[in-house]
Coordinates of C-alpha atoms in Angstrom, one line a residue:
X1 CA 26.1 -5.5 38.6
X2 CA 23.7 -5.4 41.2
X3 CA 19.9 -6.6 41.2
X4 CA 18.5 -2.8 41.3
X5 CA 20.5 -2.1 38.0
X6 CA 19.0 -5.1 36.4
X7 CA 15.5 -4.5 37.5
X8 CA 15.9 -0.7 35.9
X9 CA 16.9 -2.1 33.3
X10 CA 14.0 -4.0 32.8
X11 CA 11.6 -1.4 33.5
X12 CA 13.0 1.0 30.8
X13 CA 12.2 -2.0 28.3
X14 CA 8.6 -1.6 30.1
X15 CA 8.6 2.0 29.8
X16 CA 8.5 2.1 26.1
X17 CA 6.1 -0.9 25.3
X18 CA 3.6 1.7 27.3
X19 CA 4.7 4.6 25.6
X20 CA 3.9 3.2 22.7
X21 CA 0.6 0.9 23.5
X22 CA -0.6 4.4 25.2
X23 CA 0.9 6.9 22.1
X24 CA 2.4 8.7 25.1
X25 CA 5.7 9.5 22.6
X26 CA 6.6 12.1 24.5
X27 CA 7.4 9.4 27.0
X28 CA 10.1 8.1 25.0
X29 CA 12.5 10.7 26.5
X30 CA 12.4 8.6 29.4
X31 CA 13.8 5.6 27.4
X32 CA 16.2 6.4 25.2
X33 CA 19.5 9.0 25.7
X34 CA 19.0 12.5 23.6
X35 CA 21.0 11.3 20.7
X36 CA 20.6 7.9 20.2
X37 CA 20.6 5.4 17.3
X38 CA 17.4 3.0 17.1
X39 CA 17.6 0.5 13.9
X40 CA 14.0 -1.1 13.1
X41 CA 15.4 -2.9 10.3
X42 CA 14.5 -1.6 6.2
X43 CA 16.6 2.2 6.2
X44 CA 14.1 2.9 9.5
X45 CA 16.9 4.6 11.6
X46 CA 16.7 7.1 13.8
X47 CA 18.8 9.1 16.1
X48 CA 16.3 10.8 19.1
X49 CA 13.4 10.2 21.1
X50 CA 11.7 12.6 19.5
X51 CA 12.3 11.3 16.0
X52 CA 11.5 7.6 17.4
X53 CA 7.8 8.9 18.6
X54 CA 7.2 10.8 15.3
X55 CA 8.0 7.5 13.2
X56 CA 5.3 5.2 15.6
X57 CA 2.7 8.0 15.3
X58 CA 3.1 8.6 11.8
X59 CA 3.0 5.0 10.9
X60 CA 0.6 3.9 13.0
X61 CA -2.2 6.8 11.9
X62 CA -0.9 6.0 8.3
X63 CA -2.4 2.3 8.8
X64 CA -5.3 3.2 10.8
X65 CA -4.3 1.4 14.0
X66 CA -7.0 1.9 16.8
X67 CA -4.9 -0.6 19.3
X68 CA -1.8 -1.7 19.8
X69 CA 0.3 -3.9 22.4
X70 CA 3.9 -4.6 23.0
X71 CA 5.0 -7.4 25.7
X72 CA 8.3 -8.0 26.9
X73 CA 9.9 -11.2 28.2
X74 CA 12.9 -13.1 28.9
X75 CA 15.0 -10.7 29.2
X76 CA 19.1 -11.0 29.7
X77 CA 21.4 -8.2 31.3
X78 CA 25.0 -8.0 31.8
X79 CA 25.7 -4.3 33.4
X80 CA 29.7 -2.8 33.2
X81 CA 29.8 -0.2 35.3
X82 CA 28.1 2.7 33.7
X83 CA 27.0 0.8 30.9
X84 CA 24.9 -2.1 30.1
X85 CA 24.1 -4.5 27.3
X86 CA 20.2 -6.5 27.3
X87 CA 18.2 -8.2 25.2
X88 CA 14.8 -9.1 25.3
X89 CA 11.9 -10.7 23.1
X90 CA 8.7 -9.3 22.2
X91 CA 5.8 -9.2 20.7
X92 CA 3.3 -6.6 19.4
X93 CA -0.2 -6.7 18.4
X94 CA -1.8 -4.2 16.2
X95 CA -5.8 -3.9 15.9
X96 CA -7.3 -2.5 13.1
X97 CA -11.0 -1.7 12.8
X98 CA -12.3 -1.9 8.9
X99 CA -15.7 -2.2 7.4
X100 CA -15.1 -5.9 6.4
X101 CA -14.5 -6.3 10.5
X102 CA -11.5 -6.2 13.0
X103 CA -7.8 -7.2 11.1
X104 CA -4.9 -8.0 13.7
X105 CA -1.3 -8.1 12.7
X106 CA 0.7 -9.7 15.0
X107 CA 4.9 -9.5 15.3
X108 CA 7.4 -10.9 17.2
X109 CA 11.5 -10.7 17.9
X110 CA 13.7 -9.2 19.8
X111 CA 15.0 -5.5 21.1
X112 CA 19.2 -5.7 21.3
X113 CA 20.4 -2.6 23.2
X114 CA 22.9 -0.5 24.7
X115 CA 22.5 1.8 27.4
X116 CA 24.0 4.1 29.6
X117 CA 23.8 5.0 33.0
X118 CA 22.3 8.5 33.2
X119 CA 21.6 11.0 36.2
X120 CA 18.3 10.4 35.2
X121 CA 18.8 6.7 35.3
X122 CA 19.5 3.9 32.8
X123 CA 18.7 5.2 29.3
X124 CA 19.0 3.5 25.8
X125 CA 21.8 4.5 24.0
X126 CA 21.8 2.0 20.9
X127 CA 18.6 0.0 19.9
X128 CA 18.5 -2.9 17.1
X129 CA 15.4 -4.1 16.6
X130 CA 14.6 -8.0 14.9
X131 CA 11.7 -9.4 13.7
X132 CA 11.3 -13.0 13.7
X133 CA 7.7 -13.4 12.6
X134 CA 4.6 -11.9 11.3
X135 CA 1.3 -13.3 11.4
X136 CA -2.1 -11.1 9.6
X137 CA -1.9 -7.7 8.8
X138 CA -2.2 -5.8 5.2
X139 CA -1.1 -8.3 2.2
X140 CA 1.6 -6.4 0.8
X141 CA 1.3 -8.0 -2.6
X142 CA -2.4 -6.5 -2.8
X143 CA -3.2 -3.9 -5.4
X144 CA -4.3 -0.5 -3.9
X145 CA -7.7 -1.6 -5.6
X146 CA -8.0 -4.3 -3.9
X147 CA -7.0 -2.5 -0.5
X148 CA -10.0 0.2 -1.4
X149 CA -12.5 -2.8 -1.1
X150 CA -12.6 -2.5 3.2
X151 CA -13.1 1.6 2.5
X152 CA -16.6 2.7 2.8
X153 CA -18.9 5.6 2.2
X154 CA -21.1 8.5 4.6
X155 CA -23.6 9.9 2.0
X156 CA -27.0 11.4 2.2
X157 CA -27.7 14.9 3.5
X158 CA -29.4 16.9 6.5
X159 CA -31.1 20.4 6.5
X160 CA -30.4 23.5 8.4
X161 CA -31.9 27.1 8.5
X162 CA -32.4 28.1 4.9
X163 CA -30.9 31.6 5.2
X164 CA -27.7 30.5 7.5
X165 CA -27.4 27.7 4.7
X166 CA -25.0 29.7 3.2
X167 CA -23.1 30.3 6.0
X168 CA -22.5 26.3 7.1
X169 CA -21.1 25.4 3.4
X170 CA -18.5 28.1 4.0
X171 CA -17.5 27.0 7.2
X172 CA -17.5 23.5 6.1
X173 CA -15.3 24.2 3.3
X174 CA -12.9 25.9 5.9
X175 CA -12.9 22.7 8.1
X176 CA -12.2 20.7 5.2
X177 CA -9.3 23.0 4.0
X178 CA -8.2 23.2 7.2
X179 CA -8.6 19.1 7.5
X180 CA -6.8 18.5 4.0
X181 CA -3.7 16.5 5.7
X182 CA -5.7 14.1 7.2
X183 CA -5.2 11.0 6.5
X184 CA -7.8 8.3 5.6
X185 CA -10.3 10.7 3.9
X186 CA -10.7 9.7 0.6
X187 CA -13.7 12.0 -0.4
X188 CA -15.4 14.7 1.4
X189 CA -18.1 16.6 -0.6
X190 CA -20.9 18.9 1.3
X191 CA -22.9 20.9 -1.4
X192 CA -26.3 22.8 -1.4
X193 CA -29.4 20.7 -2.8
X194 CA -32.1 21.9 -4.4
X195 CA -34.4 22.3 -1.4
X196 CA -34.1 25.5 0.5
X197 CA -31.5 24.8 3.3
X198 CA -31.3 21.2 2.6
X199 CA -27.4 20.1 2.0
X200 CA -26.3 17.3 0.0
X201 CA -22.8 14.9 2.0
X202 CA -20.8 12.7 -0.3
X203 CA -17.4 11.4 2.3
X204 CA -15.5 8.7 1.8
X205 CA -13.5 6.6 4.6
X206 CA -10.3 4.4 4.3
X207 CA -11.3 2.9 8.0
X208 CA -13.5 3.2 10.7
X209 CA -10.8 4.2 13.1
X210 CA -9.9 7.2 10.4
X211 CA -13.5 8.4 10.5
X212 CA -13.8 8.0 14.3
X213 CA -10.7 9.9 14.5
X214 CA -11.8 12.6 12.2
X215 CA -14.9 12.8 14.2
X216 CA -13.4 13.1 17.9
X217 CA -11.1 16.2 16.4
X218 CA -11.8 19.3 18.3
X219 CA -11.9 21.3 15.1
X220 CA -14.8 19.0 14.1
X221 CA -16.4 19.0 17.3
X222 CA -17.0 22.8 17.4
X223 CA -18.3 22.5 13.6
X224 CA -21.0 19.9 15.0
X225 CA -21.7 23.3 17.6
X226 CA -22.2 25.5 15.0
X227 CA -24.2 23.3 13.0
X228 CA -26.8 22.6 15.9
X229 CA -26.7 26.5 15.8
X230 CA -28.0 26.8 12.2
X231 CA -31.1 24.7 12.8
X232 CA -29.8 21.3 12.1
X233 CA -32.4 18.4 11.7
X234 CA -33.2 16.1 9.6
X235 CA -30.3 13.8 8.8
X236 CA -30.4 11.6 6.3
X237 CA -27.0 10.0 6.3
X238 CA -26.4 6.1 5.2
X239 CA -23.4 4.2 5.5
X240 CA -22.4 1.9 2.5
X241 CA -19.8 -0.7 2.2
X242 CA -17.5 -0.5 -1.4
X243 CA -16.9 -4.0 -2.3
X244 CA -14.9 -4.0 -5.5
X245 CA -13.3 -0.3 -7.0
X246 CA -13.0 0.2 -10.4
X247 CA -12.8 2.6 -12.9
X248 CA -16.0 3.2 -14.4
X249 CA -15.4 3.7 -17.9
X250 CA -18.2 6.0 -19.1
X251 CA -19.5 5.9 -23.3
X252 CA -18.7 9.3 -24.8
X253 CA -17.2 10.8 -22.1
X254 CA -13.1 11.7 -22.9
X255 CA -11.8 10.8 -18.8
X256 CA -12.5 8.1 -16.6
X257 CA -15.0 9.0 -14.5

């Protein structure tokens, strides 16, 4: 074992804390060998780099992360020839943005791995991940009622040229088609009103991260485009906070509306 081995080492653990911090997944080819076995611990097993980064971004986007952080210390290294053991603890932070204010989970335990000397360099072969402790973050126990108290609503309307009016609801409904995987949007209604060119929006957010995601999306971006193209002024959209969800259970009427 020499100190250049150990110090590699070392940095791969690095590598992937920014990979992940900087949802460069991609980057994860970088850290662990092309067929590889990664435990995180509840049936969460995978066996690539590739299928590693599609599990962080999938979960992360699922809970509405905006920032994340991974740190790395005391680590311990015994390198045999072309193969290596380490173990190191961590911790992660993860930042979420809601309407009730900023929620921050925080997690910490240790990263047990296996690697192999590569001509690329040292490389991850086996990874078993242990979590020690949790601090904040979603209650699991809460009911998904409860959880739809930090959502909030976009409603109001703007108005455009009346005779292109026509024009922006279609292409609207083709963003939103187009959209329909997205995740956070709860509701996303844009009909015509009454008024000639006036246009009525009804959306509904899980987070502000997911709406601030939603916005930044090229897709979305060249919509706003085409929007300022049709004549579009007078915006009358209000933000509102839901507090408690429940069915509202409506006399005479056969469904819950």
């Amino acid at each position: 074992m020499t100190s250049q081995d150990t110090a590699e080492i070392i940095a791969v653990t690095v590598r992937y804390c920014w990979a992940l911090d900087q949802r460069r997944f991609e980057d994860l080819a970088q850290v662990f060998t092309p067929e590889c076995h990664a435990d995180y611990g509840a049936d969460h097993i995978m066996t690539s780099p590739q299928e590693i980064g599609g599990f962080f971004a999938k979960v992360l986007d699922l809970r509405g992360v905006d920032r994340c952080q991974h740190l790395v210390a005391n680590h311990e290294v015994v390198v045999d020839g072309d193969t290596a053991t380490s173990r190191c603890q961590y911790q992660s932070h993860y930042l979420t943005q809601t309407s009730a204010g900023a929620q921050v989970e925080d997690v910490g335990g240790m990263y047990v791995d296996s690697l192999r000397r590569t001509p690329d360099g040292w490389r991850i072969a086996k990874r078993v991940v242990r979590t020690n402790w949790r601090l904040g973050g979603p209650d699991p126990s809460a009911s998904s009622t409860a959880q739809n108290a930090s959502a909030f609503i976009v409603a109001g309307g703007f108005s455009v040229d009346p005779e292109r009016r026509a024009d922006v609801l279609a292409a609207t409904r083709d963003l939103r088609a187009a959209l329909q995987d997205e995740p956070g949007i709860l509701d996303y209604s844009v009909t015509a009103d009454e008024e000639p060119g006036a246009v009525r929006v009804f959306t509904r957010w899980r987070s502000e991260s997911d709406l601030r995601r939603h916005v930044a999306d090229p897709r979305v971006q060249e919509h706003r485009k085409a929007l300022g193209e049709a004549g579009f002024r007078d915006a009358r959209l209000r933000r509102f906070t839901v507090g408690v969800e429940t069915p509202a259970l409506i006399p005479d009427l056969p469904i819950n509306a």
